[in-house]
PDB file of C-alpha atoms in Angstrom:
ATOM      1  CA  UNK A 131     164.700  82.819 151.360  1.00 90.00           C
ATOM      2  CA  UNK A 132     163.883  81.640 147.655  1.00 93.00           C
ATOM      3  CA  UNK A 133     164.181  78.425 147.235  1.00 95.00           C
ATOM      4  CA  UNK A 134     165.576  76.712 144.104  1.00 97.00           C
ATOM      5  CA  UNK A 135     165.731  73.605 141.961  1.00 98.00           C
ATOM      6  CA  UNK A 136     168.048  73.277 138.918  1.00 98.00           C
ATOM      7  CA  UNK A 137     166.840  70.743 136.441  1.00 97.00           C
ATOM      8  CA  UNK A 138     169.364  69.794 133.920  1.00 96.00           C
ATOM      9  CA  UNK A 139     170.629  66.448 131.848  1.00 95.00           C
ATOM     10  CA  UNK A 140     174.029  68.278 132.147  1.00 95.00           C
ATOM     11  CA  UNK A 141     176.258  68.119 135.278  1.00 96.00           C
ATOM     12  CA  UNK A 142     178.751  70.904 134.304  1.00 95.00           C
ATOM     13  CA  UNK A 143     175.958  73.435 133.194  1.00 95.00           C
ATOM     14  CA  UNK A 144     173.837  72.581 136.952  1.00 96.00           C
ATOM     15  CA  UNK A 145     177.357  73.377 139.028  1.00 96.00           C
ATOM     16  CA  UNK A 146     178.063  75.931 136.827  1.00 96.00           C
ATOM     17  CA  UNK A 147     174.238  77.660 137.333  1.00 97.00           C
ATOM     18  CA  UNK A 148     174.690  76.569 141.334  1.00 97.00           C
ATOM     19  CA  UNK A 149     177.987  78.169 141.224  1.00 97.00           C
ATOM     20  CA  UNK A 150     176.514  81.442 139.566  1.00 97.00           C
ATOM     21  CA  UNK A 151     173.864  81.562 142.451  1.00 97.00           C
ATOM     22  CA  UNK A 152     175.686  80.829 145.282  1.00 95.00           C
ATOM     23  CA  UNK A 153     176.900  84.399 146.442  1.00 95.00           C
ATOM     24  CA  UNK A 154     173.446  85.467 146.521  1.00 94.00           C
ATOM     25  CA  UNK A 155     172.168  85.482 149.946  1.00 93.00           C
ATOM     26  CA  UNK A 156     168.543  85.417 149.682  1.00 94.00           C
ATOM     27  CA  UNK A 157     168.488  82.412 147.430  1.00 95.00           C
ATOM     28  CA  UNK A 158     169.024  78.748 148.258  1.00 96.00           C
ATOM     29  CA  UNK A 159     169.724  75.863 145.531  1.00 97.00           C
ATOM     30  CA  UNK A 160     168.107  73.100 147.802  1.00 97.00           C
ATOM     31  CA  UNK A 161     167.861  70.513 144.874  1.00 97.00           C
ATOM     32  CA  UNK A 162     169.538  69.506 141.084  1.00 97.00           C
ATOM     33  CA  UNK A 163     167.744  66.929 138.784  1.00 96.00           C
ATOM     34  CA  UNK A 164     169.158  65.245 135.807  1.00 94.00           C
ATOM     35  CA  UNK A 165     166.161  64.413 134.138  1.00 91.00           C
ATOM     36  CA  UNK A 166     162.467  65.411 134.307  1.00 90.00           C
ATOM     37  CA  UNK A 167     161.444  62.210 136.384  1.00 88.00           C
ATOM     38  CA  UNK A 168     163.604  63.031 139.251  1.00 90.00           C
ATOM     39  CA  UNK A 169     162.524  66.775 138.522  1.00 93.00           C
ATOM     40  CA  UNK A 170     158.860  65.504 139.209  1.00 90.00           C
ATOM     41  CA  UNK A 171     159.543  64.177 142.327  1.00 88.00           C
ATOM     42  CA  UNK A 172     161.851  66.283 143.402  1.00 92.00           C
ATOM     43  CA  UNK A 173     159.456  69.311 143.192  1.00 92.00           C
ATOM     44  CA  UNK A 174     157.100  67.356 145.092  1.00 87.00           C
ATOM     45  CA  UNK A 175     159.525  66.944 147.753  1.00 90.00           C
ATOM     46  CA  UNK A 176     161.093  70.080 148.250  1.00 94.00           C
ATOM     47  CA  UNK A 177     158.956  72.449 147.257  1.00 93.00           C
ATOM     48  CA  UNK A 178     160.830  74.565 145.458  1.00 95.00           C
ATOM     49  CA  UNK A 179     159.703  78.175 144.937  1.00 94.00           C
ATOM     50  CA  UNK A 180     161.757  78.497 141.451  1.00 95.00           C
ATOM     51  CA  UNK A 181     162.906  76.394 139.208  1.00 96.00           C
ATOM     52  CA  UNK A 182     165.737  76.535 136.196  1.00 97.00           C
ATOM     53  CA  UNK A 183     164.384  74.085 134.123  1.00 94.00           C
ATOM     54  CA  UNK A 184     166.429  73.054 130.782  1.00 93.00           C
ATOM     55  CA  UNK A 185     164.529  72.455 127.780  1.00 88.00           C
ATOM     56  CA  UNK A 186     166.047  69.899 125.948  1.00 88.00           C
ATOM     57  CA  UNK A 187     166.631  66.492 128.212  1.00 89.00           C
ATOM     58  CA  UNK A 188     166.472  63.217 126.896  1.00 85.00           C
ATOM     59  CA  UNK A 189     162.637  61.008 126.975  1.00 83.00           C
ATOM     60  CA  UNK A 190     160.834  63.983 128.741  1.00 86.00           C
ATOM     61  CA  UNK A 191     161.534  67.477 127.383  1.00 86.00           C
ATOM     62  CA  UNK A 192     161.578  70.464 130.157  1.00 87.00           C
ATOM     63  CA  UNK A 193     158.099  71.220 128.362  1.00 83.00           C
ATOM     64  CA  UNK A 194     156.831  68.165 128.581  1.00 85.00           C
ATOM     65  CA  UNK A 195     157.797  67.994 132.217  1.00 88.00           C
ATOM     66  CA  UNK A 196     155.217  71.565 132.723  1.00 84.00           C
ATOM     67  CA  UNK A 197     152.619  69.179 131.456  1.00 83.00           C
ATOM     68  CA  UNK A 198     152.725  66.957 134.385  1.00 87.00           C
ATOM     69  CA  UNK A 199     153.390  69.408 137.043  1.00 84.00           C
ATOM     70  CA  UNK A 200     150.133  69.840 139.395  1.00 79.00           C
ATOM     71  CA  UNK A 201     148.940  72.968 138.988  1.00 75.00           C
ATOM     72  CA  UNK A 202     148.477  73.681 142.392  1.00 75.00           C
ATOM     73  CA  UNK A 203     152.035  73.140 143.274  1.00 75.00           C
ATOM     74  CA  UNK A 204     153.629  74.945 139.951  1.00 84.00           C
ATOM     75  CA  UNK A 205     156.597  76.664 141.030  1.00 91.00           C
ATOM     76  CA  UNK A 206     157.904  79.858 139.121  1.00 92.00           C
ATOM     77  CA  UNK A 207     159.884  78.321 135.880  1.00 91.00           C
ATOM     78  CA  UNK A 208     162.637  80.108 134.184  1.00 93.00           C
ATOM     79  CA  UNK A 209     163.949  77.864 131.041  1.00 91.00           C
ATOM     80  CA  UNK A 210     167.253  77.636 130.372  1.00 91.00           C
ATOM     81  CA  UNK A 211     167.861  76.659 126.456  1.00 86.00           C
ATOM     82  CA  UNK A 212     171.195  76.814 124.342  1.00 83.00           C
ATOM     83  CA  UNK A 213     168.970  77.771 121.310  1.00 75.00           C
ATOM     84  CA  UNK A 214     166.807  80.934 120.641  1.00 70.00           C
ATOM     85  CA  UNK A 215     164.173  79.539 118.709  1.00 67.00           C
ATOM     86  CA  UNK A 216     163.116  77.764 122.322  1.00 61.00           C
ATOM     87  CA  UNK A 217     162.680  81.311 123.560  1.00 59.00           C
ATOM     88  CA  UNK A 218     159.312  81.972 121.907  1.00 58.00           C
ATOM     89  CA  UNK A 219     157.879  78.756 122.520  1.00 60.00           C
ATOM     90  CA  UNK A 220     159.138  79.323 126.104  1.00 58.00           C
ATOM     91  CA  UNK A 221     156.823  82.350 126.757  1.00 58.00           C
ATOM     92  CA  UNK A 222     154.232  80.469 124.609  1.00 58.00           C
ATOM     93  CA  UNK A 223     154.250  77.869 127.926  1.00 60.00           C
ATOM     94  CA  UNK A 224     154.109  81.046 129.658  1.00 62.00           C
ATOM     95  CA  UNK A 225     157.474  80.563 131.297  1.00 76.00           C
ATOM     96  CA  UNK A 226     158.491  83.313 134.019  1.00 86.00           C
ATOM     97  CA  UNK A 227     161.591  83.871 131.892  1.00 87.00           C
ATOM     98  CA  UNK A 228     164.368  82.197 130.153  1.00 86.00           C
ATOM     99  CA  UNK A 229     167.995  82.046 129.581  1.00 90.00           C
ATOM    100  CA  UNK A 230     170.244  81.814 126.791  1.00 89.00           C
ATOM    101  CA  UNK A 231     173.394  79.030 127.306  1.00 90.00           C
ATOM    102  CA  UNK A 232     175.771  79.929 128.540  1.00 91.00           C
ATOM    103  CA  UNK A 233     174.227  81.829 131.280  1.00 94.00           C
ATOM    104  CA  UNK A 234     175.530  85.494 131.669  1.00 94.00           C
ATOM    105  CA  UNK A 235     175.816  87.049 135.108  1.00 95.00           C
ATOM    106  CA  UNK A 236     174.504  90.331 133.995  1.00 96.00           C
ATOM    107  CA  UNK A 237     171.542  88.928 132.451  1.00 95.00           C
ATOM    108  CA  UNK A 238     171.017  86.169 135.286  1.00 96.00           C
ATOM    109  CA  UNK A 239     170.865  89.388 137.668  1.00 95.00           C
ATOM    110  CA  UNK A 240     167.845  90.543 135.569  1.00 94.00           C
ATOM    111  CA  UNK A 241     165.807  87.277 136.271  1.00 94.00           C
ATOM    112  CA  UNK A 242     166.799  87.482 140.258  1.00 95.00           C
ATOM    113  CA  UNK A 243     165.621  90.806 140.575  1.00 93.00           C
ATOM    114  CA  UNK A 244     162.158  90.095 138.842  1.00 91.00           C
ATOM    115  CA  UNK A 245     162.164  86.987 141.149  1.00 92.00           C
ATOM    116  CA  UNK A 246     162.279  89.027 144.065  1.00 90.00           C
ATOM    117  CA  UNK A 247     159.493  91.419 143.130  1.00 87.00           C
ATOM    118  CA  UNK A 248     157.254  88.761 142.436  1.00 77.00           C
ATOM    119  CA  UNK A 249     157.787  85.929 145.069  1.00 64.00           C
ATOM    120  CA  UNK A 250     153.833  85.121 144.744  1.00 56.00           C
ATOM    121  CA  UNK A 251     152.506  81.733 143.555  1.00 52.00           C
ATOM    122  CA  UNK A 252     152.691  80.948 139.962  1.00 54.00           C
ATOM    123  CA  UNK A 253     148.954  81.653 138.683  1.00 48.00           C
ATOM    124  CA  UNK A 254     147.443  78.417 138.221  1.00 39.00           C
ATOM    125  CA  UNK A 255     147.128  76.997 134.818  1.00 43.00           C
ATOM    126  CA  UNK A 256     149.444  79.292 133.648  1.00 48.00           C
ATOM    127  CA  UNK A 257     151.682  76.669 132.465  1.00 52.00           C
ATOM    128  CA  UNK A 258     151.618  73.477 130.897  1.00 54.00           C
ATOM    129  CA  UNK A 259     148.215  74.461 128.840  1.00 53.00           C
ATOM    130  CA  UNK A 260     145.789  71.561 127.726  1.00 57.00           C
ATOM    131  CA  UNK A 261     149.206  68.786 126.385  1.00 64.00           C
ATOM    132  CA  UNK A 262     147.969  65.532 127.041  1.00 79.00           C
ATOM    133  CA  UNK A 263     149.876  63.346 128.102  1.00 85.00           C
ATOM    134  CA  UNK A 264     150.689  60.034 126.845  1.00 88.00           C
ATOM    135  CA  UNK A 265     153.450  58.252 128.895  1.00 88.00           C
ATOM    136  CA  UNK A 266     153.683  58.843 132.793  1.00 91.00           C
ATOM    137  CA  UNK A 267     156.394  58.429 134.530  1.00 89.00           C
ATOM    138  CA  UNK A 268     156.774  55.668 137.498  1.00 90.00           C
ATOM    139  CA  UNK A 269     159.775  54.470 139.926  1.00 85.00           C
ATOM    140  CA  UNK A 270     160.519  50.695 140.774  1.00 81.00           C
ATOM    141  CA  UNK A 271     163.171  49.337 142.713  1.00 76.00           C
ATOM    142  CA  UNK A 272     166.389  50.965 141.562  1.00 75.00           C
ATOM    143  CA  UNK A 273     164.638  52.475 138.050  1.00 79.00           C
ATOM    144  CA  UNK A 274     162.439  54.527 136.814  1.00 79.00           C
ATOM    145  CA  UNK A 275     160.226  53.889 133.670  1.00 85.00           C
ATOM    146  CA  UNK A 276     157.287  55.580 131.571  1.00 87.00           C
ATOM    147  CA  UNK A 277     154.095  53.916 131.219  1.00 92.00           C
ATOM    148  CA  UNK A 278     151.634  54.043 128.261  1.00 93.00           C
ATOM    149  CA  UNK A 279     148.341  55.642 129.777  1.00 95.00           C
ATOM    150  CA  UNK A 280     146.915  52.965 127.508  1.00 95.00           C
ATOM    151  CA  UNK A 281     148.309  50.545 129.546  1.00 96.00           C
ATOM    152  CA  UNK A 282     146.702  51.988 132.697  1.00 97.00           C
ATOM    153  CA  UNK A 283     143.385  50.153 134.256  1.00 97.00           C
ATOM    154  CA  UNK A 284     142.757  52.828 137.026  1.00 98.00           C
ATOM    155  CA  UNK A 285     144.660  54.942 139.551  1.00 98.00           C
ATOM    156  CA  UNK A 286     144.339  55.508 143.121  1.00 97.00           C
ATOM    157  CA  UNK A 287     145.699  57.590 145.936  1.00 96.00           C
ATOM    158  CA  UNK A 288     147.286  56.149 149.219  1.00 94.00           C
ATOM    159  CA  UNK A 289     148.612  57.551 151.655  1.00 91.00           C
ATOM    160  CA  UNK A 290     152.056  56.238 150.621  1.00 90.00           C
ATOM    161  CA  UNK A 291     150.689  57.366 147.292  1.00 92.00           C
ATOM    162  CA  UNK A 292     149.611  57.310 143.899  1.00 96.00           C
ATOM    163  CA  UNK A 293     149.696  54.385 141.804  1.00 97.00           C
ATOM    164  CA  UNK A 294     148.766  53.183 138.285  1.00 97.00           C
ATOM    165  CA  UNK A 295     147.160  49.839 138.249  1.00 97.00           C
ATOM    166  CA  UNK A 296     147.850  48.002 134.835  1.00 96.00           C
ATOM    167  CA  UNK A 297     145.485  45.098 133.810  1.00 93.00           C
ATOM    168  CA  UNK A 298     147.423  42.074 135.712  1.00 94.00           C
ATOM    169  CA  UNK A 299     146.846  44.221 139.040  1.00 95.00           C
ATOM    170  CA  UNK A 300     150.272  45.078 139.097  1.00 95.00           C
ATOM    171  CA  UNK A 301     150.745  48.754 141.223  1.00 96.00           C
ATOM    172  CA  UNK A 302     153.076  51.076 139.770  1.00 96.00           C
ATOM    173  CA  UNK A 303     154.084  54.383 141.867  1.00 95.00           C
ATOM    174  CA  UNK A 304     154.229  57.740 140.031  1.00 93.00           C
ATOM    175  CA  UNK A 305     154.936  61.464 141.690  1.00 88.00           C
ATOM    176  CA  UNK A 306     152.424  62.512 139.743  1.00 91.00           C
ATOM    177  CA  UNK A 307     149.176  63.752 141.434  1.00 90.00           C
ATOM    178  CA  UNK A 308     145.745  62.403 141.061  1.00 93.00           C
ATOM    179  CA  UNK A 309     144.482  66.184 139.470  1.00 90.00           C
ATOM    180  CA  UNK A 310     147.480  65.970 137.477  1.00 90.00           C
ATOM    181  CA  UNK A 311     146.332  62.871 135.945  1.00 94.00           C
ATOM    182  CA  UNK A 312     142.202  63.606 135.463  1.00 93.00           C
ATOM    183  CA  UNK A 313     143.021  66.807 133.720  1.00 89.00           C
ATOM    184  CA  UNK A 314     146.164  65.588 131.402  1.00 89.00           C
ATOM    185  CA  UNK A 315     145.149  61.821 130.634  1.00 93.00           C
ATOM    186  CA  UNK A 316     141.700  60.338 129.873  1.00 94.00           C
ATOM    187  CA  UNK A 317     141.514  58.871 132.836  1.00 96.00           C
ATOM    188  CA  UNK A 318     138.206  59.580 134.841  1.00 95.00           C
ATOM    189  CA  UNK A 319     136.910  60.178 138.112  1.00 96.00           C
ATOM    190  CA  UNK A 320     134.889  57.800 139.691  1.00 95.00           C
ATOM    191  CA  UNK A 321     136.028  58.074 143.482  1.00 95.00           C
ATOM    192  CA  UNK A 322     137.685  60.166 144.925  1.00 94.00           C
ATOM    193  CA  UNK A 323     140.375  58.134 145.394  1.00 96.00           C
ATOM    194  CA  UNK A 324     140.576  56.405 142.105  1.00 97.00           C
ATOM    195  CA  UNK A 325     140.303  57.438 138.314  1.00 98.00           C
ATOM    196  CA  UNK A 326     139.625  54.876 135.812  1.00 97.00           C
ATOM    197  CA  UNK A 327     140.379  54.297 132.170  1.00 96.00           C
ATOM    198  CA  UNK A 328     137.249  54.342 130.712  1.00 94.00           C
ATOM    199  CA  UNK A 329     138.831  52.434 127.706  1.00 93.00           C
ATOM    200  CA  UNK A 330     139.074  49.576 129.916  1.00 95.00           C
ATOM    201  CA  UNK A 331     135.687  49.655 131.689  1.00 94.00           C
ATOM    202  CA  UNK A 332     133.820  46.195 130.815  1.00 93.00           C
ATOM    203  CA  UNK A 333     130.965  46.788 132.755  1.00 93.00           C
ATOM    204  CA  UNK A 334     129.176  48.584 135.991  1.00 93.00           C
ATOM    205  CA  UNK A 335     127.732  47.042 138.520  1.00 91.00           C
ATOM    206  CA  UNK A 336     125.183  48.749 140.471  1.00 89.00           C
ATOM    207  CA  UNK A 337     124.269  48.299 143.958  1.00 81.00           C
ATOM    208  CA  UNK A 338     121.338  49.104 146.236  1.00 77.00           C
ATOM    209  CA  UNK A 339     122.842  52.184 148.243  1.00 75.00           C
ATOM    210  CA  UNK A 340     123.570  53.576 145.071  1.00 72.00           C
ATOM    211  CA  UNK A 341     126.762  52.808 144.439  1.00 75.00           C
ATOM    212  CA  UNK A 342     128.316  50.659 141.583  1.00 90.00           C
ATOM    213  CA  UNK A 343     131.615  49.070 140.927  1.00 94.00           C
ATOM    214  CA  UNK A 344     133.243  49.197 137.876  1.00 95.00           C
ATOM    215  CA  UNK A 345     134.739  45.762 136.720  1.00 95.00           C
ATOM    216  CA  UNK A 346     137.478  46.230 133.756  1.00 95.00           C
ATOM    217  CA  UNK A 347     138.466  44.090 131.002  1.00 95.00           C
ATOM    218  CA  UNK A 348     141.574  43.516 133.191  1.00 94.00           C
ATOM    219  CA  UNK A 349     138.940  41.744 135.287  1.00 95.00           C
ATOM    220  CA  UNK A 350     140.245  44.415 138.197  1.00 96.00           C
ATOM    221  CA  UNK A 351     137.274  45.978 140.440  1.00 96.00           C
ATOM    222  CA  UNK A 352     136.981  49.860 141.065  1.00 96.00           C
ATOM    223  CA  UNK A 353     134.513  51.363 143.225  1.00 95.00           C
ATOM    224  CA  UNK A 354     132.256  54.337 142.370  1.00 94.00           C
ATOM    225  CA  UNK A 355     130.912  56.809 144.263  1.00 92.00           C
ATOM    226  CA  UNK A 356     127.680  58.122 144.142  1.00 89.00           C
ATOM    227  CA  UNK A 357     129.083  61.291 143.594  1.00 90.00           C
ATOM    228  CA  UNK A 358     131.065  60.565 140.541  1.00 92.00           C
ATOM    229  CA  UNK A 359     128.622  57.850 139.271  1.00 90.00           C
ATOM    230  CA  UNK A 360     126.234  60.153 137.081  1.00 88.00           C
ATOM    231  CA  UNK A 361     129.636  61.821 135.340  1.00 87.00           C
ATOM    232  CA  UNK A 362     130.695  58.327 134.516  1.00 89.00           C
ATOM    233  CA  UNK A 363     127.503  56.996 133.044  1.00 87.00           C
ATOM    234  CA  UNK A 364     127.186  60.350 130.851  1.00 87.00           C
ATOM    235  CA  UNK A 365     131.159  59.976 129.921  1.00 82.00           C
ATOM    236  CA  UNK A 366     130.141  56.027 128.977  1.00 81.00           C
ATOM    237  CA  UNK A 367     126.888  57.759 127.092  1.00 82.00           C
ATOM    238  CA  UNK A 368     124.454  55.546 129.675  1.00 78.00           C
ATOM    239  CA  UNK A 369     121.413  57.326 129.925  1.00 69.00           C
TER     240      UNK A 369
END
């Protein structure tokens, strides 16, 4: 069974799409998203194996969204774009394939039956290339919100999660993955549970096991492990 997500800021054209899939029984729409922050999370949820991903949403582009997939967990993407000129840039992101609004049965067929030949893992890095990103996306009680990676102290992984950790210590939960964030943000590794701004570091402490903690202009502490603590004094330029 191939498992699907549609990701559009329009309900007609996701029933529509759904509606279009439906009689096919090898596949299975287990998801829709109206935006690219519920698409985030609700990749990370379900697991979806392909997803029809709409180009242009409002705040976070279908492009953008690539950007802060985790590699590891990119699903096959097929863009669907009103607009031709998307098409090239489309394979540019190296997109499985893409779809012209509205979406034609005959040429939707086309798509399913390349789907089914290749029901692999997207290769990774294959999408999203090097885009850095500059806002990340968070949830809150009833919202969601983007937050400046400027803004951004450290991060750190729970097991309920990961969080961004702004300079009054206040948590803030994203769907986005700690790899995610290292490669896309310049946020660093110093543990590996946490990733640091090294915009905000003030100053290291060092201790006599040979560990440090960082302490940041926030006035927030982060640990460092002696693993990560030689990357972070050569990213800081201490010799």
């Amino acid at each position: 069974m191939i498992k699907i997500l549609i990701v559009d800021d329009e309900p007609l054209a996701r029933d529509e799409l759904a509606d279009l899939l439906a009689p096919e029984a090898d596949l299975q729409v287990i998801g829709q998203a109206g935006n690219a922050v519920e698409a985030i999370a609700a990749i990370n949820r379900l697991h979806p194996d392909v997803v029809f991903l709409d180009i242009q949403m409002p705040q976070i582009s279908g492009l953008q969204l690539l950007t802060m997939l985790d590699p590891e967990r990119m699903p096959h993407i097929v863009f669907v774009t009103a607009f031709d000129e998307f098409a090239v840039q489309a394979f540019e992101e190296h997109a499985f394939d893409y779809l012209l609004k509205p979406v034609e049965p005959a040429r939707l067929a086309k798509t399913l039956a390349r789907l089914r030949k290749e029901r692999g893992p997207q290769p990774l890095g294959a999408i999203g290339g090097n885009v850095p990103l500059t806002q990340l996306p968070c949830y809150g009680h009833n919202r969601v919100y983007l937050l400046k990676v400027e803004s951004v102290e450290y991060a750190l992984s729970r097991l309920s999660g990961v969080y961004l950790v702004d300079a009054d210590g206040n948590e803030h939960f994203t769907e986005l993955t700690l790899k995610t964030l290292e490669d896309k943000t310049p946020l660093l590794r110093c543990h590996r549970q946490h990733l640091v701004n090294p915009a905000r570091i003030a100053e290291i402490r060092f201790g006599d096991n040979g560990a440090a903690d960082i302490h940041t202009h926030g006035g927030l502490t982060v640990p460092v492990s002696r693993r990560f603590l030689r990357a972070v004094k050569d990213a800081l330029g201490i010799i």
